[in-house]
Amino acid sequence: MFRKFVQALTALFVVSALLSVAAPASAAAAPKRALKGTIVAIDSRAKTMTVAPLRGAKVKVRVARGATITRRGKASNFAKLHVGDKVNLKYNAQNNQASEVSDNPGLYEIKGTVESVDTTAGTLTIASEEGGNSVTLTVDATTALERNGAPATLADMLVGDKVDAKYDSATMLAVFIKTEVENSDFKGTVAAIDTVANTVTVTPLGGGADVVLNISESTVFVSNDVVITIHDLVVGDLVEAEYDSVTMIASKIDVDNSSSSANH
């Protein structure tokens, strides 16, 4: 009887030991993964973000309330994460829940569409092509802006423009913003010049209504391969004009002097 009691007690201890080992083992079985990449989309309501690694597929994770978030070595929060941030991420591969998010200091890049421009506040908001929250960048005198390869101002950036921007995520100050717009072009004769309104009216050679072109700081005037100004234009000049058909801003007006030189 005593022997059976000892055997039963021994079996109970063995089962208890196995259970105590199995429980933490199953808990630890949830695979933890590390990922280094760039945030390409953020959903602030769902507290999720999508990270694109250097190689491989994008990963969408949920950042739980208890997750450790650091920026530039200091404790931070989800609201301070931005599209374009380069991050180191640790997450549970079973439920895609992030436990650690830390940024890598440096300049970040975003591609997307201009959502709004505030020339008074000196800001430009970009909707990322990857989706998620928009990013508002500060633009100052140090920001290099380009439109179709020519220097531009914040006022030249328009809602709907497709842009490529690089910025410091700590300050949200844009280092550069550039946009490439497909231009229309035609030849015609200068019908009017308004240096106050900054417009040039051109009558197309092929007929049709006059085209009023807006002149900005980025408009380039050329005559005989020499850069000139709007004040050098003369009514009657034969020109070839390139312009943005949405804004009617001329990117280039080239005076054709071949006909006049042939007459001399």
PDB file of C-alpha atoms in Angstrom:
ATOM      1  CA  MET A   1       0.000   0.000   0.000  1.00  0.00           C
ATOM      2  CA  PHE A   2       2.766   2.368   0.975  1.00  0.00           C
ATOM      3  CA  ARG A   3       4.657   1.457  -2.233  1.00  0.00           C
ATOM      4  CA  LYS A   4       1.595   2.330  -4.378  1.00  0.00           C
ATOM      5  CA  PHE A   5       1.244   5.646  -2.535  1.00  0.00           C
ATOM      6  CA  VAL A   6       4.898   6.488  -3.197  1.00  0.00           C
ATOM      7  CA  GLN A   7       4.519   5.540  -6.871  1.00  0.00           C
ATOM      8  CA  ALA A   8       1.424   7.717  -7.248  1.00  0.00           C
ATOM      9  CA  LEU A   9       3.126  10.634  -5.501  1.00  0.00           C
ATOM     10  CA  THR A  10       6.190  10.250  -7.707  1.00  0.00           C
ATOM     11  CA  ALA A  11       4.004  10.237 -10.834  1.00  0.00           C
ATOM     12  CA  LEU A  12       2.262  13.393  -9.620  1.00  0.00           C
ATOM     13  CA  PHE A  13       5.592  15.178  -9.166  1.00  0.00           C
ATOM     14  CA  VAL A  14       6.719  14.124 -12.647  1.00  0.00           C
ATOM     15  CA  VAL A  15       3.508  15.413 -14.252  1.00  0.00           C
ATOM     16  CA  SER A  16       3.767  18.706 -12.315  1.00  0.00           C
ATOM     17  CA  ALA A  17       7.366  19.132 -13.417  1.00  0.00           C
ATOM     18  CA  LEU A  18       6.473  18.499 -17.029  1.00  0.00           C
ATOM     19  CA  LEU A  19       3.625  21.009 -16.882  1.00  0.00           C
ATOM     20  CA  SER A  20       5.821  23.661 -15.284  1.00  0.00           C
ATOM     21  CA  VAL A  21       8.350  23.229 -18.069  1.00  0.00           C
ATOM     22  CA  ALA A  22       5.769  23.097 -20.882  1.00  0.00           C
ATOM     23  CA  ALA A  23       3.915  26.265 -19.882  1.00  0.00           C
ATOM     24  CA  PRO A  24       6.789  28.702 -20.276  1.00  0.00           C
ATOM     25  CA  ALA A  25       7.996  26.788 -23.315  1.00  0.00           C
ATOM     26  CA  SER A  26       4.688  27.327 -25.110  1.00  0.00           C
ATOM     27  CA  ALA A  27       4.648  30.970 -24.025  1.00  0.00           C
ATOM     28  CA  ALA A  28       8.127  31.406 -25.378  1.00  0.00           C
ATOM     29  CA  ALA A  29       7.166  29.660 -28.590  1.00  0.00           C
ATOM     30  CA  ALA A  30       5.684  32.873 -30.007  1.00  0.00           C
ATOM     31  CA  PRO A  31       8.384  33.894 -32.512  1.00  0.00           C
ATOM     32  CA  LYS A  32       9.903  37.317 -31.979  1.00  0.00           C
ATOM     33  CA  ARG A  33      11.361  39.009 -35.031  1.00  0.00           C
ATOM     34  CA  ALA A  34      13.573  42.011 -35.599  1.00  0.00           C
ATOM     35  CA  LEU A  35      13.192  44.255 -38.624  1.00  0.00           C
ATOM     36  CA  LYS A  36      15.039  47.303 -39.899  1.00  0.00           C
ATOM     37  CA  GLY A  37      13.296  49.459 -42.486  1.00  0.00           C
ATOM     38  CA  THR A  38      11.374  52.617 -43.341  1.00  0.00           C
ATOM     39  CA  ILE A  39       7.880  53.545 -42.196  1.00  0.00           C
ATOM     40  CA  VAL A  40       5.803  53.920 -45.361  1.00  0.00           C
ATOM     41  CA  ALA A  41       2.327  54.220 -43.805  1.00  0.00           C
ATOM     42  CA  ILE A  42       0.827  55.057 -40.409  1.00  0.00           C
ATOM     43  CA  ASP A  43      -2.755  54.731 -39.170  1.00  0.00           C
ATOM     44  CA  SER A  44      -2.995  56.774 -35.987  1.00  0.00           C
ATOM     45  CA  ARG A  45      -6.498  55.561 -35.162  1.00  0.00           C
ATOM     46  CA  ALA A  46      -5.707  51.871 -35.447  1.00  0.00           C
ATOM     47  CA  LYS A  47      -2.209  52.415 -34.011  1.00  0.00           C
ATOM     48  CA  THR A  48      -0.671  50.513 -36.883  1.00  0.00           C
ATOM     49  CA  MET A  49       2.260  51.195 -39.155  1.00  0.00           C
ATOM     50  CA  THR A  50       3.696  49.580 -42.256  1.00  0.00           C
ATOM     51  CA  VAL A  51       7.459  49.138 -42.492  1.00  0.00           C
ATOM     52  CA  ALA A  52       9.306  48.451 -45.752  1.00  0.00           C
ATOM     53  CA  PRO A  53      12.617  46.638 -45.177  1.00  0.00           C
ATOM     54  CA  LEU A  54      15.602  47.009 -47.470  1.00  0.00           C
ATOM     55  CA  ARG A  55      14.737  43.592 -48.887  1.00  0.00           C
ATOM     56  CA  GLY A  56      11.587  41.545 -48.708  1.00  0.00           C
ATOM     57  CA  ALA A  57       7.903  42.261 -48.234  1.00  0.00           C
ATOM     58  CA  LYS A  58       6.440  45.120 -46.216  1.00  0.00           C
ATOM     59  CA  VAL A  59       5.267  44.335 -42.694  1.00  0.00           C
ATOM     60  CA  LYS A  60       2.235  45.896 -41.032  1.00  0.00           C
ATOM     61  CA  VAL A  61       2.341  45.893 -37.234  1.00  0.00           C
ATOM     62  CA  ARG A  62       0.166  47.154 -34.423  1.00  0.00           C
ATOM     63  CA  VAL A  63       1.966  49.209 -31.797  1.00  0.00           C
ATOM     64  CA  ALA A  64       0.451  48.266 -28.440  1.00  0.00           C
ATOM     65  CA  ARG A  65       0.155  50.708 -25.569  1.00  0.00           C
ATOM     66  CA  GLY A  66       2.920  48.974 -23.634  1.00  0.00           C
ATOM     67  CA  ALA A  67       5.394  49.052 -26.522  1.00  0.00           C
ATOM     68  CA  THR A  68       8.732  50.771 -25.959  1.00  0.00           C
ATOM     69  CA  ILE A  69       9.169  53.666 -28.394  1.00  0.00           C
ATOM     70  CA  THR A  70      12.359  55.724 -28.553  1.00  0.00           C
ATOM     71  CA  ARG A  71      13.425  58.575 -30.807  1.00  0.00           C
ATOM     72  CA  ARG A  72      17.008  59.766 -30.830  1.00  0.00           C
ATOM     73  CA  GLY A  73      17.640  57.701 -27.701  1.00  0.00           C
ATOM     74  CA  LYS A  74      14.801  59.238 -25.684  1.00  0.00           C
ATOM     75  CA  ALA A  75      11.436  57.793 -24.674  1.00  0.00           C
ATOM     76  CA  SER A  76       8.721  58.825 -27.110  1.00  0.00           C
ATOM     77  CA  ASN A  77       5.220  57.846 -28.228  1.00  0.00           C
ATOM     78  CA  PHE A  78       3.319  56.663 -31.294  1.00  0.00           C
ATOM     79  CA  ALA A  79       2.232  60.177 -32.269  1.00  0.00           C
ATOM     80  CA  LYS A  80       5.879  61.171 -32.799  1.00  0.00           C
ATOM     81  CA  LEU A  81       6.450  58.484 -35.447  1.00  0.00           C
ATOM     82  CA  HIS A  82       6.282  59.717 -39.047  1.00  0.00           C
ATOM     83  CA  VAL A  83       6.133  58.309 -42.549  1.00  0.00           C
ATOM     84  CA  GLY A  84       9.699  58.160 -43.806  1.00  0.00           C
ATOM     85  CA  ASP A  85      11.246  57.375 -40.421  1.00  0.00           C
ATOM     86  CA  LYS A  86      13.922  54.702 -40.535  1.00  0.00           C
ATOM     87  CA  VAL A  87      13.282  52.368 -37.603  1.00  0.00           C
ATOM     88  CA  ASN A  88      14.451  49.271 -35.806  1.00  0.00           C
ATOM     89  CA  LEU A  89      11.464  47.113 -34.954  1.00  0.00           C
ATOM     90  CA  LYS A  90      10.839  44.074 -32.729  1.00  0.00           C
ATOM     91  CA  TYR A  91       7.482  42.336 -33.079  1.00  0.00           C
ATOM     92  CA  ASN A  92       5.559  39.120 -32.482  1.00  0.00           C
ATOM     93  CA  ALA A  93       5.349  37.245 -35.798  1.00  0.00           C
ATOM     94  CA  GLN A  94       2.111  35.493 -34.780  1.00  0.00           C
ATOM     95  CA  ASN A  95      -0.033  38.562 -34.112  1.00  0.00           C
ATOM     96  CA  ASN A  96       2.216  41.218 -35.695  1.00  0.00           C
ATOM     97  CA  GLN A  97       2.246  43.245 -32.504  1.00  0.00           C
ATOM     98  CA  ALA A  98       5.287  45.461 -32.003  1.00  0.00           C
ATOM     99  CA  SER A  99       7.025  45.484 -28.645  1.00  0.00           C
ATOM    100  CA  GLU A 100       9.896  47.860 -29.485  1.00  0.00           C
ATOM    101  CA  VAL A 101      10.264  50.704 -31.995  1.00  0.00           C
ATOM    102  CA  SER A 102      13.378  52.871 -32.197  1.00  0.00           C
ATOM    103  CA  ASP A 103      14.365  55.341 -34.878  1.00  0.00           C
ATOM    104  CA  ASN A 104      17.648  55.737 -36.702  1.00  0.00           C
ATOM    105  CA  PRO A 105      18.638  59.430 -36.741  1.00  0.00           C
ATOM    106  CA  GLY A 106      19.074  60.927 -40.188  1.00  0.00           C
ATOM    107  CA  LEU A 107      17.264  62.388 -43.157  1.00  0.00           C
ATOM    108  CA  TYR A 108      14.138  60.673 -44.380  1.00  0.00           C
ATOM    109  CA  GLU A 109      12.425  60.666 -47.754  1.00  0.00           C
ATOM    110  CA  ILE A 110       8.769  60.713 -48.756  1.00  0.00           C
ATOM    111  CA  LYS A 111       7.087  60.508 -52.153  1.00  0.00           C
ATOM    112  CA  GLY A 112       3.497  61.529 -52.619  1.00  0.00           C
ATOM    113  CA  THR A 113       1.013  64.204 -53.612  1.00  0.00           C
ATOM    114  CA  VAL A 114       0.832  67.773 -52.324  1.00  0.00           C
ATOM    115  CA  GLU A 115      -2.294  67.990 -50.180  1.00  0.00           C
ATOM    116  CA  SER A 116      -2.008  71.612 -49.059  1.00  0.00           C
ATOM    117  CA  VAL A 117       0.368  74.578 -49.196  1.00  0.00           C
ATOM    118  CA  ASP A 118       0.478  77.342 -46.586  1.00  0.00           C
ATOM    119  CA  THR A 119       2.811  80.109 -47.731  1.00  0.00           C
ATOM    120  CA  THR A 120       2.060  82.156 -44.592  1.00  0.00           C
ATOM    121  CA  ALA A 121       3.038  79.400 -42.174  1.00  0.00           C
ATOM    122  CA  GLY A 122       5.732  78.121 -44.534  1.00  0.00           C
ATOM    123  CA  THR A 123       4.430  74.559 -44.592  1.00  0.00           C
ATOM    124  CA  LEU A 124       3.581  71.931 -47.189  1.00  0.00           C
ATOM    125  CA  THR A 125       1.535  68.792 -46.496  1.00  0.00           C
ATOM    126  CA  ILE A 126       2.199  65.610 -48.462  1.00  0.00           C
ATOM    127  CA  ALA A 127      -0.088  62.588 -48.730  1.00  0.00           C
ATOM    128  CA  SER A 128       2.246  59.596 -48.973  1.00  0.00           C
ATOM    129  CA  GLU A 129       1.855  57.411 -52.045  1.00  0.00           C
ATOM    130  CA  GLU A 130       1.906  54.458 -49.643  1.00  0.00           C
ATOM    131  CA  GLY A 131      -1.212  55.712 -47.821  1.00  0.00           C
ATOM    132  CA  GLY A 132      -1.682  56.414 -44.120  1.00  0.00           C
ATOM    133  CA  ASN A 133      -1.304  59.755 -42.363  1.00  0.00           C
ATOM    134  CA  SER A 134      -0.159  62.817 -44.289  1.00  0.00           C
ATOM    135  CA  VAL A 135       3.130  64.516 -43.409  1.00  0.00           C
ATOM    136  CA  THR A 136       3.420  68.275 -42.893  1.00  0.00           C
ATOM    137  CA  LEU A 137       6.869  69.699 -43.595  1.00  0.00           C
ATOM    138  CA  THR A 138       8.279  73.081 -42.696  1.00  0.00           C
ATOM    139  CA  VAL A 139       9.878  75.040 -45.538  1.00  0.00           C
ATOM    140  CA  ASP A 140      12.378  77.834 -44.883  1.00  0.00           C
ATOM    141  CA  ALA A 141      15.191  79.658 -46.668  1.00  0.00           C
ATOM    142  CA  THR A 142      17.441  76.587 -46.418  1.00  0.00           C
ATOM    143  CA  THR A 143      14.980  74.328 -48.263  1.00  0.00           C
ATOM    144  CA  ALA A 144      15.857  73.671 -51.897  1.00  0.00           C
ATOM    145  CA  LEU A 145      12.717  73.635 -54.041  1.00  0.00           C
ATOM    146  CA  GLU A 146      12.623  72.549 -57.683  1.00  0.00           C
ATOM    147  CA  ARG A 147       9.905  72.494 -60.306  1.00  0.00           C
ATOM    148  CA  ASN A 148      10.789  70.715 -63.541  1.00  0.00           C
ATOM    149  CA  GLY A 149      14.491  71.041 -62.761  1.00  0.00           C
ATOM    150  CA  ALA A 150      14.361  74.812 -62.196  1.00  0.00           C
ATOM    151  CA  PRO A 151      14.586  76.651 -58.836  1.00  0.00           C
ATOM    152  CA  ALA A 152      11.157  77.324 -57.380  1.00  0.00           C
ATOM    153  CA  THR A 153       9.439  78.837 -54.355  1.00  0.00           C
ATOM    154  CA  LEU A 154       6.852  77.421 -51.988  1.00  0.00           C
ATOM    155  CA  ALA A 155       4.204  79.379 -53.919  1.00  0.00           C
ATOM    156  CA  ASP A 156       5.161  77.406 -57.048  1.00  0.00           C
ATOM    157  CA  MET A 157       4.216  74.136 -55.349  1.00  0.00           C
ATOM    158  CA  LEU A 158       0.595  73.314 -56.094  1.00  0.00           C
ATOM    159  CA  VAL A 159      -2.019  71.019 -54.628  1.00  0.00           C
ATOM    160  CA  GLY A 160      -1.975  67.825 -56.689  1.00  0.00           C
ATOM    161  CA  ASP A 161       1.725  68.013 -57.575  1.00  0.00           C
ATOM    162  CA  LYS A 162       3.610  64.715 -57.358  1.00  0.00           C
ATOM    163  CA  VAL A 163       6.637  65.441 -55.181  1.00  0.00           C
ATOM    164  CA  ASP A 164       9.749  63.826 -53.801  1.00  0.00           C
ATOM    165  CA  ALA A 165      10.908  65.331 -50.495  1.00  0.00           C
ATOM    166  CA  LYS A 166      13.703  64.755 -48.017  1.00  0.00           C
ATOM    167  CA  TYR A 167      13.417  66.031 -44.446  1.00  0.00           C
ATOM    168  CA  ASP A 168      14.715  65.819 -40.894  1.00  0.00           C
ATOM    169  CA  SER A 169      12.081  63.958 -38.884  1.00  0.00           C
ATOM    170  CA  ALA A 170      13.250  65.535 -35.630  1.00  0.00           C
ATOM    171  CA  THR A 171      12.414  69.053 -36.825  1.00  0.00           C
ATOM    172  CA  MET A 172      10.178  68.177 -39.813  1.00  0.00           C
ATOM    173  CA  LEU A 173      12.211  70.722 -41.795  1.00  0.00           C
ATOM    174  CA  ALA A 174      12.401  69.901 -45.496  1.00  0.00           C
ATOM    175  CA  VAL A 175      15.892  69.747 -46.986  1.00  0.00           C
ATOM    176  CA  PHE A 176      14.575  69.603 -50.542  1.00  0.00           C
ATOM    177  CA  ILE A 177      11.253  69.251 -52.330  1.00  0.00           C
ATOM    178  CA  LYS A 178      11.089  68.638 -56.055  1.00  0.00           C
ATOM    179  CA  THR A 179       8.314  68.021 -58.519  1.00  0.00           C
ATOM    180  CA  GLU A 180       8.292  67.044 -62.169  1.00  0.00           C
ATOM    181  CA  VAL A 181       5.228  68.114 -64.155  1.00  0.00           C
ATOM    182  CA  GLU A 182       4.587  67.086 -67.732  1.00  0.00           C
ATOM    183  CA  ASN A 183       4.541  70.331 -69.707  1.00  0.00           C
ATOM    184  CA  SER A 184       2.582  71.280 -72.780  1.00  0.00           C
ATOM    185  CA  ASP A 185       4.324  73.298 -75.508  1.00  0.00           C
ATOM    186  CA  PHE A 186       3.401  75.272 -78.614  1.00  0.00           C
ATOM    187  CA  LYS A 187       4.690  77.966 -80.950  1.00  0.00           C
ATOM    188  CA  GLY A 188       3.069  81.334 -81.385  1.00  0.00           C
ATOM    189  CA  THR A 189       3.414  85.086 -81.504  1.00  0.00           C
ATOM    190  CA  VAL A 190       3.552  87.299 -78.427  1.00  0.00           C
ATOM    191  CA  ALA A 191       0.311  89.297 -78.391  1.00  0.00           C
ATOM    192  CA  ALA A 192       0.629  91.042 -74.998  1.00  0.00           C
ATOM    193  CA  ILE A 193       3.037  91.421 -72.087  1.00  0.00           C
ATOM    194  CA  ASP A 194       1.895  92.435 -68.593  1.00  0.00           C
ATOM    195  CA  THR A 195       4.824  92.901 -66.220  1.00  0.00           C
ATOM    196  CA  VAL A 196       2.500  93.909 -63.384  1.00  0.00           C
ATOM    197  CA  ALA A 197       0.291  90.821 -63.550  1.00  0.00           C
ATOM    198  CA  ASN A 198       3.299  88.746 -64.683  1.00  0.00           C
ATOM    199  CA  THR A 199       1.581  87.286 -67.733  1.00  0.00           C
ATOM    200  CA  VAL A 200       2.491  86.811 -71.382  1.00  0.00           C
ATOM    201  CA  THR A 201      -0.277  86.301 -73.959  1.00  0.00           C
ATOM    202  CA  VAL A 202       0.644  84.213 -76.992  1.00  0.00           C
ATOM    203  CA  THR A 203      -1.357  83.671 -80.188  1.00  0.00           C
ATOM    204  CA  PRO A 204      -0.802  80.076 -81.393  1.00  0.00           C
ATOM    205  CA  LEU A 205       0.586  79.709 -84.933  1.00  0.00           C
ATOM    206  CA  GLY A 206      -1.897  76.974 -85.684  1.00  0.00           C
ATOM    207  CA  GLY A 207      -4.848  79.201 -84.853  1.00  0.00           C
ATOM    208  CA  GLY A 208      -7.212  79.130 -81.927  1.00  0.00           C
ATOM    209  CA  ALA A 209      -7.685  81.309 -78.866  1.00  0.00           C
ATOM    210  CA  ASP A 210      -4.836  83.270 -77.328  1.00  0.00           C
ATOM    211  CA  VAL A 211      -3.058  81.519 -74.459  1.00  0.00           C
ATOM    212  CA  VAL A 212      -2.321  83.536 -71.320  1.00  0.00           C
ATOM    213  CA  LEU A 213       0.772  82.226 -69.578  1.00  0.00           C
ATOM    214  CA  ASN A 214       1.592  82.978 -65.953  1.00  0.00           C
ATOM    215  CA  ILE A 215       5.170  83.962 -65.198  1.00  0.00           C
ATOM    216  CA  SER A 216       6.847  82.879 -61.960  1.00  0.00           C
ATOM    217  CA  GLU A 217      10.348  83.126 -60.545  1.00  0.00           C
ATOM    218  CA  SER A 218      11.101  79.725 -62.064  1.00  0.00           C
ATOM    219  CA  THR A 219      10.184  80.768 -65.637  1.00  0.00           C
ATOM    220  CA  VAL A 220      13.217  80.817 -67.937  1.00  0.00           C
ATOM    221  CA  PHE A 221      13.378  83.229 -70.913  1.00  0.00           C
ATOM    222  CA  VAL A 222      15.863  82.426 -73.680  1.00  0.00           C
ATOM    223  CA  SER A 223      16.878  84.164 -76.903  1.00  0.00           C
ATOM    224  CA  ASN A 224      19.673  82.812 -79.123  1.00  0.00           C
ATOM    225  CA  ASP A 225      20.670  80.475 -76.275  1.00  0.00           C
ATOM    226  CA  VAL A 226      21.132  83.495 -73.987  1.00  0.00           C
ATOM    227  CA  VAL A 227      19.013  83.904 -70.852  1.00  0.00           C
ATOM    228  CA  ILE A 228      16.923  87.086 -70.926  1.00  0.00           C
ATOM    229  CA  THR A 229      14.052  88.543 -68.859  1.00  0.00           C
ATOM    230  CA  ILE A 230      10.392  89.260 -69.474  1.00  0.00           C
ATOM    231  CA  HIS A 231      11.348  92.896 -70.116  1.00  0.00           C
ATOM    232  CA  ASP A 232      13.305  91.788 -73.194  1.00  0.00           C
ATOM    233  CA  LEU A 233      10.216  90.327 -74.852  1.00  0.00           C
ATOM    234  CA  VAL A 234       8.507  92.348 -77.580  1.00  0.00           C
ATOM    235  CA  VAL A 235       4.978  92.068 -78.918  1.00  0.00           C
ATOM    236  CA  GLY A 236       5.229  90.204 -82.223  1.00  0.00           C
ATOM    237  CA  ASP A 237       8.123  87.954 -81.124  1.00  0.00           C
ATOM    238  CA  LEU A 238       7.843  84.406 -82.404  1.00  0.00           C
ATOM    239  CA  VAL A 239       8.244  82.135 -79.386  1.00  0.00           C
ATOM    240  CA  GLU A 240       8.103  78.522 -78.341  1.00  0.00           C
ATOM    241  CA  ALA A 241       6.519  78.172 -74.922  1.00  0.00           C
ATOM    242  CA  GLU A 242       6.525  75.301 -72.451  1.00  0.00           C
ATOM    243  CA  TYR A 243       3.974  75.470 -69.647  1.00  0.00           C
ATOM    244  CA  ASP A 244       2.059  73.545 -67.022  1.00  0.00           C
ATOM    245  CA  SER A 245      -1.410  73.043 -68.489  1.00  0.00           C
ATOM    246  CA  VAL A 246      -2.942  72.903 -64.995  1.00  0.00           C
ATOM    247  CA  THR A 247      -1.506  76.122 -63.581  1.00  0.00           C
ATOM    248  CA  MET A 248      -0.662  77.806 -66.904  1.00  0.00           C
ATOM    249  CA  ILE A 249       2.737  78.675 -65.405  1.00  0.00           C
ATOM    250  CA  ALA A 250       5.362  78.911 -68.140  1.00  0.00           C
ATOM    251  CA  SER A 251       8.522  76.965 -67.418  1.00  0.00           C
ATOM    252  CA  LYS A 252      10.323  78.263 -70.526  1.00  0.00           C
ATOM    253  CA  ILE A 253       9.728  80.847 -73.250  1.00  0.00           C
ATOM    254  CA  ASP A 254      12.234  80.638 -76.094  1.00  0.00           C
ATOM    255  CA  VAL A 255      12.332  83.499 -78.608  1.00  0.00           C
ATOM    256  CA  ASP A 256      12.813  82.283 -82.191  1.00  0.00           C
ATOM    257  CA  ASN A 257      14.963  84.884 -83.974  1.00  0.00           C
ATOM    258  CA  SER A 258      15.505  82.815 -87.116  1.00  0.00           C
ATOM    259  CA  SER A 259      12.829  84.594 -89.155  1.00  0.00           C
ATOM    260  CA  SER A 260      13.956  88.081 -88.143  1.00  0.00           C
ATOM    261  CA  SER A 261      17.632  87.316 -88.756  1.00  0.00           C
ATOM    262  CA  ALA A 262      16.783  85.911 -92.160  1.00  0.00           C
ATOM    263  CA  ASN A 263      15.178  89.213 -93.094  1.00  0.00           C
ATOM    264  CA  HIS A 264      18.315  91.170 -92.275  1.00  0.00           C
TER     265      HIS A 264
END
